[in-house]
Tab-separated table of C-alpha atoms in Angstrom:
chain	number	residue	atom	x	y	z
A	733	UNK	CA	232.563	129.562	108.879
A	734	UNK	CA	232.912	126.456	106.932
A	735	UNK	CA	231.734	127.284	103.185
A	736	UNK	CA	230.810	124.019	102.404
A	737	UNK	CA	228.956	123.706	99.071
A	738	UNK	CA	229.451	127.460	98.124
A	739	UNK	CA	226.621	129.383	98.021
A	740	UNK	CA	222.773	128.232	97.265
A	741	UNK	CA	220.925	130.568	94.696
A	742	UNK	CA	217.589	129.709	92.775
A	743	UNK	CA	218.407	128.324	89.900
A	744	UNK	CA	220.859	125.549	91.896
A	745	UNK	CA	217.684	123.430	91.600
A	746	UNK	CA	215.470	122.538	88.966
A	747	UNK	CA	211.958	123.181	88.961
A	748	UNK	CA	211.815	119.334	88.491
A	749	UNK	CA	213.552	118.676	91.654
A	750	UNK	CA	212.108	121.250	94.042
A	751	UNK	CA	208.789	119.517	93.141
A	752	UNK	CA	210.641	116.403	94.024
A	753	UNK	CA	211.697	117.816	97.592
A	754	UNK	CA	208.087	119.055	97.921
A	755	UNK	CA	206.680	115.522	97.326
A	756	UNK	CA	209.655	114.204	100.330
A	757	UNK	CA	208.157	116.812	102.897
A	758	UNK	CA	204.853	116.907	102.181
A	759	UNK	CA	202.057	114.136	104.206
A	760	UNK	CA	202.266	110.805	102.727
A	761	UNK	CA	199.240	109.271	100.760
A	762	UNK	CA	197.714	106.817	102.713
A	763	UNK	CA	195.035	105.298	100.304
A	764	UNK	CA	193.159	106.404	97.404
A	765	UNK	CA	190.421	107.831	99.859
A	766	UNK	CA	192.598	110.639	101.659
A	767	UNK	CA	194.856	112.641	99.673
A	768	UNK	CA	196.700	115.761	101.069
A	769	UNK	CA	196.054	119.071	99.268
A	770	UNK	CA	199.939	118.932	98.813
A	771	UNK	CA	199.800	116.417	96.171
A	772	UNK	CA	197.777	117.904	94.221
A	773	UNK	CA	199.076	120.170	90.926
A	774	UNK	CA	197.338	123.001	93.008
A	775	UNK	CA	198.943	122.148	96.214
A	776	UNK	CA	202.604	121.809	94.435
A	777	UNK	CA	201.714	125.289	92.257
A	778	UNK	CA	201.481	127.324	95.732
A	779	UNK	CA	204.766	125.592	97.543
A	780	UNK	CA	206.747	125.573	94.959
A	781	UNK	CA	205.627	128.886	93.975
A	782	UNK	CA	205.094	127.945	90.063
A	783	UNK	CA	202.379	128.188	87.890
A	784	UNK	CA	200.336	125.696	87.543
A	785	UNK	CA	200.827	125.172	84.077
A	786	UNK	CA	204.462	124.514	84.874
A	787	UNK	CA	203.552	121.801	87.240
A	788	UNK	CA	201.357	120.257	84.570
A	789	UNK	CA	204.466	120.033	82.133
A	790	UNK	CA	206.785	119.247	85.201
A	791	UNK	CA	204.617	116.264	86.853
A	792	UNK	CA	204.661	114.426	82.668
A	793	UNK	CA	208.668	114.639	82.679
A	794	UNK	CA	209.265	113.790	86.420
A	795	UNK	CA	206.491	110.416	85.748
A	796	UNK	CA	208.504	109.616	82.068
A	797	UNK	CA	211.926	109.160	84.284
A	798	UNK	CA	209.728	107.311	86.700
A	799	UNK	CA	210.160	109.202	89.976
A	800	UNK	CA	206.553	109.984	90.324
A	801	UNK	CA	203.247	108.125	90.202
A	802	UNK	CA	199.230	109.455	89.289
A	803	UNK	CA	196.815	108.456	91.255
A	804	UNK	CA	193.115	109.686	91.910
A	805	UNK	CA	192.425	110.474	95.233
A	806	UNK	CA	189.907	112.502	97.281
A	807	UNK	CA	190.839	115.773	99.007
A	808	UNK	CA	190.023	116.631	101.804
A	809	UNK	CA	186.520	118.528	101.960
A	810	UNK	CA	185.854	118.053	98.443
A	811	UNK	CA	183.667	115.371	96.862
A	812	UNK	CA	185.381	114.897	93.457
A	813	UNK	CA	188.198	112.937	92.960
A	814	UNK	CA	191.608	114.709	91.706
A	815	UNK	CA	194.887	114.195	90.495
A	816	UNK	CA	197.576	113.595	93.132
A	817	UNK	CA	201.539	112.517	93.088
A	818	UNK	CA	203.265	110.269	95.046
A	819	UNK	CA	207.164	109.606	94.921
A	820	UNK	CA	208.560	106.216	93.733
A	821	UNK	CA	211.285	104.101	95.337
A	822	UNK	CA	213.942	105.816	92.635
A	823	UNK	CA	212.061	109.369	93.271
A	824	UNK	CA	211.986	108.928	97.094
A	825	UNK	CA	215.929	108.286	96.670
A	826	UNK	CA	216.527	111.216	94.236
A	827	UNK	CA	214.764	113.648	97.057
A	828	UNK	CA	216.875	112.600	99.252
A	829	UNK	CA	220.092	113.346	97.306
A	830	UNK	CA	218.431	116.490	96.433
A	831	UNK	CA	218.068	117.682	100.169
A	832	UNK	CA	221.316	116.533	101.095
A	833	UNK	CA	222.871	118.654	98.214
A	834	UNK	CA	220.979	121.994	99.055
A	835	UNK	CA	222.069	120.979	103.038
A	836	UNK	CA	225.847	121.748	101.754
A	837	UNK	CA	224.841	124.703	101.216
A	838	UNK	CA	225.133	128.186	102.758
A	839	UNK	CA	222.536	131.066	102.222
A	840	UNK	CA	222.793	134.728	103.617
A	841	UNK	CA	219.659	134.855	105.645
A	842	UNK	CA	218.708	138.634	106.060
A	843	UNK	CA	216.725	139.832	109.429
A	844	UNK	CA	215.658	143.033	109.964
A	845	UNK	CA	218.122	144.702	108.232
A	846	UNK	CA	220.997	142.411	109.792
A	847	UNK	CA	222.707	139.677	107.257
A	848	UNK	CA	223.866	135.819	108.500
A	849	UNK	CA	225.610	133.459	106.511
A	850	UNK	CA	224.488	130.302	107.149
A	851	UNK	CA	224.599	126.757	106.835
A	852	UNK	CA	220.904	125.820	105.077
A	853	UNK	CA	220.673	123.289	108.086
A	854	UNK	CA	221.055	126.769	110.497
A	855	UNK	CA	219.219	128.985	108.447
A	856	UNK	CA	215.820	126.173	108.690
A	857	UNK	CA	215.900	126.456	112.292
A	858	UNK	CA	216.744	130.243	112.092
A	859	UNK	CA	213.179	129.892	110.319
A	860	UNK	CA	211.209	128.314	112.882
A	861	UNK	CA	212.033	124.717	111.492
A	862	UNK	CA	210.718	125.711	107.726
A	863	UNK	CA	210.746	122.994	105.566
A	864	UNK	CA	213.721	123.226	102.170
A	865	UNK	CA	210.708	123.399	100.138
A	866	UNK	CA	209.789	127.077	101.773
A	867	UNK	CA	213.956	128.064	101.793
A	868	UNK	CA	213.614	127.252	97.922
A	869	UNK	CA	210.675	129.340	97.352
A	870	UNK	CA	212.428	132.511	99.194
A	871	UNK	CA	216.003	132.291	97.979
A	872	UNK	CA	216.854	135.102	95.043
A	873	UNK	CA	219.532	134.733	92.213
A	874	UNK	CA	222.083	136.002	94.835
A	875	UNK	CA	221.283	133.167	97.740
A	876	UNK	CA	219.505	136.017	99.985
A	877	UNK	CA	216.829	134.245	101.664
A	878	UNK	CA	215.234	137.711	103.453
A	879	UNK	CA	212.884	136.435	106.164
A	880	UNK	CA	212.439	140.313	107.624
A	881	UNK	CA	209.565	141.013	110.079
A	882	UNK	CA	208.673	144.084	107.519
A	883	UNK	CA	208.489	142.094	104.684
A	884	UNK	CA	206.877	139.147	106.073
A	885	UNK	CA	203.858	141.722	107.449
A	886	UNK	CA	200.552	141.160	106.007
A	887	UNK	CA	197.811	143.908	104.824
A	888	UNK	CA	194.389	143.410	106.620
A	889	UNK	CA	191.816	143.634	104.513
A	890	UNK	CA	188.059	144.416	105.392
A	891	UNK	CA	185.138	143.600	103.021
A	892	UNK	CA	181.532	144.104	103.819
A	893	UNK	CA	178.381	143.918	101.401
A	894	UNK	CA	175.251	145.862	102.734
A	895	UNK	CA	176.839	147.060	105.508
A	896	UNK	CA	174.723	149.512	107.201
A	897	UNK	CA	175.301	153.147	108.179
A	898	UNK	CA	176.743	154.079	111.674
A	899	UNK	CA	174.198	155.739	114.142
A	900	UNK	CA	175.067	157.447	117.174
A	901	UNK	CA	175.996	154.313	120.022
A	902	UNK	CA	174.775	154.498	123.435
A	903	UNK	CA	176.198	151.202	126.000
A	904	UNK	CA	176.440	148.117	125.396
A	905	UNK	CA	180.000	148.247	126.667
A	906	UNK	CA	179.687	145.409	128.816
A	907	UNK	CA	178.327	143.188	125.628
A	908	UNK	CA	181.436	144.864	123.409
A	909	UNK	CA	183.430	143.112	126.189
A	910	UNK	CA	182.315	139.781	126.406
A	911	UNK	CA	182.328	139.891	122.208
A	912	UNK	CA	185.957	141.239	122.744
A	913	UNK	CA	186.862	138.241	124.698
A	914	UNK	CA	185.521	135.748	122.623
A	915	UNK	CA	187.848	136.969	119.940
A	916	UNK	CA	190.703	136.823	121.464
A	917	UNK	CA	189.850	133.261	123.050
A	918	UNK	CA	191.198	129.793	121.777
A	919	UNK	CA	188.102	128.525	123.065
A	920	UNK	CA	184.547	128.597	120.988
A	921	UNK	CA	185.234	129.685	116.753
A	922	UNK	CA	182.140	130.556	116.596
A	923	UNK	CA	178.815	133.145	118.211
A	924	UNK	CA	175.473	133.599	117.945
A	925	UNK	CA	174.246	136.323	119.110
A	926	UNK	CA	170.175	136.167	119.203
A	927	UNK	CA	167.683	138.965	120.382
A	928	UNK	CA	164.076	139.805	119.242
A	929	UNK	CA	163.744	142.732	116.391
A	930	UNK	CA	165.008	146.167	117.009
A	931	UNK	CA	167.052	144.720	120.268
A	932	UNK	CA	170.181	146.434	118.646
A	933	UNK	CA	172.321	142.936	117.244
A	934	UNK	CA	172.938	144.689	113.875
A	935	UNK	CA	174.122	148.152	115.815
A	936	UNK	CA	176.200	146.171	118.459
A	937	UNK	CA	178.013	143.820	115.337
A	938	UNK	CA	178.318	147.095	113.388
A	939	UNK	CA	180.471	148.242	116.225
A	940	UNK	CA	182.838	145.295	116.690
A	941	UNK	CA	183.236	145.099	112.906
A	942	UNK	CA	184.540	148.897	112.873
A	943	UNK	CA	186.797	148.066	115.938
A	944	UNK	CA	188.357	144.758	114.447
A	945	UNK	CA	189.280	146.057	111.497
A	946	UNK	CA	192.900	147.021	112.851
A	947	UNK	CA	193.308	144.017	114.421
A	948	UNK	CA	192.081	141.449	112.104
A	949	UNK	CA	190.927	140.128	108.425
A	950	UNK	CA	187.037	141.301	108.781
A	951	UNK	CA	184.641	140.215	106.128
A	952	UNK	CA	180.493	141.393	106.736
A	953	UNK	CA	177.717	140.392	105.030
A	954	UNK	CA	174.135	141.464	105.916
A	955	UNK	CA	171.236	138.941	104.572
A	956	UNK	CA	168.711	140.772	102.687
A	957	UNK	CA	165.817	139.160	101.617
A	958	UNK	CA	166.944	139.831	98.159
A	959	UNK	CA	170.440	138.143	98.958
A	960	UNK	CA	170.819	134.078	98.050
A	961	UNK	CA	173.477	131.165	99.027
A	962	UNK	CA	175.030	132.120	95.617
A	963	UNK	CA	175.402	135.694	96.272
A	964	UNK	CA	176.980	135.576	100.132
A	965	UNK	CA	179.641	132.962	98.303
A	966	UNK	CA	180.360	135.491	95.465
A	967	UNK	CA	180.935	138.108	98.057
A	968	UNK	CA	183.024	135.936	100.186
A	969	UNK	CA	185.218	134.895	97.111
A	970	UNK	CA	185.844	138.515	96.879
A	971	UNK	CA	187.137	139.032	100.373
A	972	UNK	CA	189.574	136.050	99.704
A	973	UNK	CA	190.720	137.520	96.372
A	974	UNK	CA	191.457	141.373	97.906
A	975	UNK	CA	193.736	138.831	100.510
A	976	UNK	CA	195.205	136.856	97.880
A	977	UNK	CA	193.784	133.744	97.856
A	978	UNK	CA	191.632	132.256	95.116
A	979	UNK	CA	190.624	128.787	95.623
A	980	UNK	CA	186.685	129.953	96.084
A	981	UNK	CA	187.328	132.317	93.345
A	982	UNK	CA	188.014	129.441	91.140
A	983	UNK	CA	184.715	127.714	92.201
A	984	UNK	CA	182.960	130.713	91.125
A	985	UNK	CA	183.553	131.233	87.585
A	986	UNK	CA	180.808	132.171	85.129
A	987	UNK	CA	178.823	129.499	83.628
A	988	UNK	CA	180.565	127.089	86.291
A	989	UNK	CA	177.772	124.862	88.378
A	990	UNK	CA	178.822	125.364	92.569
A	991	UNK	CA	178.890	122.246	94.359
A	992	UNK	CA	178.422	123.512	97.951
A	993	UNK	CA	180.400	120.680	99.474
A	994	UNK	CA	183.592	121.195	96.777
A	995	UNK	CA	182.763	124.758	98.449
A	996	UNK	CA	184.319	123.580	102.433
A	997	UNK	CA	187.603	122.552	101.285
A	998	UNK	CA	187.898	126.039	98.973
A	999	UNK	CA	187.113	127.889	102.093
A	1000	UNK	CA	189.395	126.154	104.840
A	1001	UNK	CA	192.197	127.159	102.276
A	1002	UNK	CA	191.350	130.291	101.478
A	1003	UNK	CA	191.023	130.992	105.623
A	1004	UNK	CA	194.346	129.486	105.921
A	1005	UNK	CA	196.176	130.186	109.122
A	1006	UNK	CA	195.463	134.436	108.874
A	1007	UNK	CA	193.559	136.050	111.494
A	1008	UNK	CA	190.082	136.327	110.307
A	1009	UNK	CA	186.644	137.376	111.328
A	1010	UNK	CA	183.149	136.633	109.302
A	1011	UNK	CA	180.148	138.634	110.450
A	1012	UNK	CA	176.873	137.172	109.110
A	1013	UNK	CA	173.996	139.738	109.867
A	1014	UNK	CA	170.382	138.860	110.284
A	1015	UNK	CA	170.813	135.151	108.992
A	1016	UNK	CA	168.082	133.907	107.912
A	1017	UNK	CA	166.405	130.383	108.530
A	1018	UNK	CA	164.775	129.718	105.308
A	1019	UNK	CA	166.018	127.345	102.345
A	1020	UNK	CA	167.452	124.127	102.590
A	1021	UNK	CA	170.572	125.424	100.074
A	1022	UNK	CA	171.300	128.437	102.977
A	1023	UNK	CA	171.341	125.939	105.841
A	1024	UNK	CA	173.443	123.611	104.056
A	1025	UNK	CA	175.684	126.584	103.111
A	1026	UNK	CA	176.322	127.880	106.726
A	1027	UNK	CA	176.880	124.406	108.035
A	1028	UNK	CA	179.961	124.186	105.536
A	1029	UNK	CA	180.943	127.409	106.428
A	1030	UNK	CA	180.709	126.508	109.696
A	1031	UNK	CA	182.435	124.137	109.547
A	1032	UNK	CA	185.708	125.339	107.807
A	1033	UNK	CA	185.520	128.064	110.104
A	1034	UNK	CA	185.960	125.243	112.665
A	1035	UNK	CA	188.403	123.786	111.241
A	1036	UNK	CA	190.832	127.198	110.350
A	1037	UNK	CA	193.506	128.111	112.666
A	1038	UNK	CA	192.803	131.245	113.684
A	1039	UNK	CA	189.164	131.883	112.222
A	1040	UNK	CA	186.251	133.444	114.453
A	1041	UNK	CA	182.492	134.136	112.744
A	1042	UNK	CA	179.815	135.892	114.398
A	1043	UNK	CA	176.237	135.569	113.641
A	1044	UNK	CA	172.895	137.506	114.426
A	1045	UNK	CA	169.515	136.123	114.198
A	1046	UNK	CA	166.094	137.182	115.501
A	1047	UNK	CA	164.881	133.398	115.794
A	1048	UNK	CA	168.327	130.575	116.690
A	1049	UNK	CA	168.810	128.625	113.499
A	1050	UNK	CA	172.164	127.790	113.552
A	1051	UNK	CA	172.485	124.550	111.803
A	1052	UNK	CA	173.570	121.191	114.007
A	1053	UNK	CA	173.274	123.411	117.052
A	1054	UNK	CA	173.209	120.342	119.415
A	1055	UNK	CA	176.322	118.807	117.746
A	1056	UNK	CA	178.287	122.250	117.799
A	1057	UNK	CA	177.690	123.330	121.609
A	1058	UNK	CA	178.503	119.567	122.143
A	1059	UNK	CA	182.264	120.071	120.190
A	1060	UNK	CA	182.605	122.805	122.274
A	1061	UNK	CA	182.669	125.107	118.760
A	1062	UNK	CA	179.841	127.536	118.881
A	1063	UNK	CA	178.692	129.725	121.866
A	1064	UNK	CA	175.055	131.585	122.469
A	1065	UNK	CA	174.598	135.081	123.695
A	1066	UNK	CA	171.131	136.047	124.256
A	1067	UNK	CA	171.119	140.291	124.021
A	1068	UNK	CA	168.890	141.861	126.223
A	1069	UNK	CA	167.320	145.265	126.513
A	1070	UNK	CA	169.346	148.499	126.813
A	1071	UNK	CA	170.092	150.113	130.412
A	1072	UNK	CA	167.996	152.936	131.316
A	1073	UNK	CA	170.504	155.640	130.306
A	1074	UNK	CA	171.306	154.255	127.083
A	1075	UNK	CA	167.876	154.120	126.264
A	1076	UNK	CA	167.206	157.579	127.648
A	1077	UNK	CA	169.816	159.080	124.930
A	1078	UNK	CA	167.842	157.814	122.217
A	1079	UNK	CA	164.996	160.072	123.060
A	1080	UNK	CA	164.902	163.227	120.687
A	1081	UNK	CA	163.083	165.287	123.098
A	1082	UNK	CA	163.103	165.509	126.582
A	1083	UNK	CA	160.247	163.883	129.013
A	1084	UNK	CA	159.419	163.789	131.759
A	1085	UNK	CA	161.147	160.642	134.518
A	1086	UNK	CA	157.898	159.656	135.075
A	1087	UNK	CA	157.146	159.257	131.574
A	1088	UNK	CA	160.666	157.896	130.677
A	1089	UNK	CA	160.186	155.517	133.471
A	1090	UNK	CA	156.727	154.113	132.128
A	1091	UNK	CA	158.818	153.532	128.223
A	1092	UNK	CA	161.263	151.642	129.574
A	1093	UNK	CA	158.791	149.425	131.425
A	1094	UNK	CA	157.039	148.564	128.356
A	1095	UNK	CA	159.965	148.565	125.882
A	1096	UNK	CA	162.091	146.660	128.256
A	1097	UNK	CA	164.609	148.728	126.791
A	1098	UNK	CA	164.313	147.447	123.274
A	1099	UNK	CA	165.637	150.610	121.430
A	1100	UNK	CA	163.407	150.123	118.058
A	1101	UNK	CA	160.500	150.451	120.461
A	1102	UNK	CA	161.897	153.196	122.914
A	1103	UNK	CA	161.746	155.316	119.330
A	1104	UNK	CA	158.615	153.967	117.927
A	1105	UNK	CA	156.875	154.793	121.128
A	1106	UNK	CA	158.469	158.451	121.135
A	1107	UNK	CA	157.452	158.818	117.666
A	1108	UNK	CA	153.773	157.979	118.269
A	1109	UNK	CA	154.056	155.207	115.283
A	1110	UNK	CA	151.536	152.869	116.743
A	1111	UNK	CA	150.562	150.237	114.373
A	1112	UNK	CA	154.093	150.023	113.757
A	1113	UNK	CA	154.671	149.367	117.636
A	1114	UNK	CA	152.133	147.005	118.427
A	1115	UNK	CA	153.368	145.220	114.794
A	1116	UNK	CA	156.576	144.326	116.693
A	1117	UNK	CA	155.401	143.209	120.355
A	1118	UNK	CA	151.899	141.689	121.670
A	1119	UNK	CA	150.845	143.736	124.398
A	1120	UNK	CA	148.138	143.800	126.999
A	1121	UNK	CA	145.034	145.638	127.172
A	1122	UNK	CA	146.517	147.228	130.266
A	1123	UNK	CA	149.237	147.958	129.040
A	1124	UNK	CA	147.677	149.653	125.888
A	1125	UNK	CA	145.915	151.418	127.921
A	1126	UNK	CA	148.167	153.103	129.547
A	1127	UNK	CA	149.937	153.882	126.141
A	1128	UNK	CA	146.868	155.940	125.698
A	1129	UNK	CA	147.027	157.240	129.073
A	1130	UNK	CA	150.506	159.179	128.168
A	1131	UNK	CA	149.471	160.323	125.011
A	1132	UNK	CA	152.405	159.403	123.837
A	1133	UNK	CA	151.562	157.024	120.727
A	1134	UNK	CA	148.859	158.840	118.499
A	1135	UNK	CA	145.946	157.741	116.586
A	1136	UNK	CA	144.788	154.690	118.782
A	1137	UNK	CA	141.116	153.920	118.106
């Protein structure tokens, strides 16, 4: 093998003129209006892999030789302007030279345990077409670039604030199905699952949270009346910490006002390109700030790679419904009662079919009211569906419910 510019090791390059390389391969600014994250001291900080203190003292040296320029530009998602860098002519050609002397190099490019020395050029494409800037980032003091599938493995993480406790499960397996499906498909990012109170949402959510916690990042929150916009962000800034990432985190700091729509663009980054999961329990459909809130959440959630987010609601509230079943992004599932078996495991006691049979009938197989019913809690019953005279009648009849006057 041809050694041509011996061997490529960190500290070949400057700090100065990775950032350089970063500017050549990163999205170009088109105006002052659209800036790409990438430009930005945070978006250099993560690609380079520097602090972002570094980048601050890097960006003032590279603009004294006049390679780079300031400007202010919007990001993408946020409303506030920041600080972004653009290459000069002289900086565009210094990049250049800069990539075409790391290109002369070679690299040992460990696999799974088996080593490669490589032309940089061969080791990129060995990569899946990375960019220099990532080969930069990866390569240690001794030009090992080590790309292994064990090392490149990421720890799921699952987060949940008022998650409630597992109770026995009876069916639903066909619903556990079609929820199953819709996370593994590229088509709709995002469910709502509606169904009147005590239909079972929470219990059938509860169940697809504990089975997608091997297979994916899974964040729950459940919406108490107690909880606020503020306090579902704080908990989703923690689910993004425990995977590493911080940009909501930063948005959150104490004392620090939260502008919800500087919020989106925190949250499509944090989301990234991992395989995640948000379950939002029992939303609610009150407050302007919470409706505003989902609909950026929604909307990064839309926009992530490989993002899904599953809600419940008693009463459909999702914000911009129309617009979203229209972009082909969200998807409705209506749950219905319970099958007669199911419900029949709930009882505590045994009864008779005859009795069993009438339950079902006027539960429809909602399981808060199969137990209600078999408990004899009337006013707490009839506080959760309107029935007939008939039909409250015949409650009496079976001496089932007690205390009906």
């Amino acid at each position: 093998m041809a050694k041509k510019g011996g061997r490529l090791a960190d500290r070949t390059i400057t700090i100065n003129e990775k950032i350089l390389i970063h500017l050549k391969e990163s999205p170009p600014l088109r105006d002052s209006m659209d800036a790409p994250y990438a430009l930005t001291q945070h978006g250099i900080s993560e690609n380079v892999g520097i602090r972002i203190n570094h980048v601050s003292r890097a960006m003032k040296a590279l603009r004294k030789d006049g390679f780079v320029e300031e400007v202010s530009a919007r990001v993408r998602g946020e409303v506030r302007k920041r600080k972004g860098y653009t290459l000069t002519d002289s900086g565009l050609s210094k990049s250049e030279k800069l990539k075409k002397k790391v290109a002369s190099k070679i690299v040992l490019l460990r696999k799974d345990g088996v080593d490669k020395e490589l032309p940089v050029d061969e080791a990129l494409e060995e990569m899946g077409n990375a960019t220099t800037t990532a080969l930069l980032r990866m390569v240690d003091s001794e030009g090992v670039v080590d790309v292994s599938e064990e090392e490149k493995e990421e720890k799921l993480v699952a987060f949940s604030k008022g998650l409630p406790k597992e109770e026995p499960f009876f069916g639903r397996r066909g619903e556990l199905a079609v929820l199953e499906e819709w996370l593994e498909s590229r088509k709709e990012k995002i469910l709502s699952l509606a169904g009147s109170r005590g239909m079972g949402k929470t219990s059938l959510a509860l169940r697809a949270y504990h089975e997608w916690i091997p297979k994916r990042n899974t964040f729950w929150f459940s919406f108490q009346e107690w909880e606020t916009g503020a306090s579902f962000l704080e908990a989703l800034s923690y689910f993004f910490k425990d995977m590493g990432k911080v940009h909501l985190t930063n948005h959150m700091k104490p004392g620090k006002k939260i502008d919800l729509w500087e919020v989106s663009g925190s949250v499509e980054r944090d989301l990234g390109e991992g395989k995640n999961v948000l379950i939002l329990d029992e939303y609610p459909s009150r407050g302007k700030e919470t409706e505003t809130l989902l609909s950026i959440i929604m909307e990064a959630v839309a926009r992530a790679e490989n993002t899904k987010m599953l809600i419940t609601q008693s009463a459909r509230s999702v914000p911009n419904q129309r617009e979203y079943l229209a972009r082909g992004v969200l998807a409705e599932m209506d749950l219905l009662g319970l099958d007669k078996k199911s419900c029949e495991q709930l009882l505590s006691r045994k009864i008779s079919s005859s009795e069993f049979d009438k339950i079902y009938r006027l539960t429809e197989g909602n399981p808060l009211h199969v137990k209600l019913m078999e408990a004899g809690k009337v006013e707490e019953l009839i506080d959760t569906k309107d029935y007939t005279p008939e039909e409250l009648a015949l409650l009496k009849y079976m001496k089932i419910i007690k205390g009906t006057k």
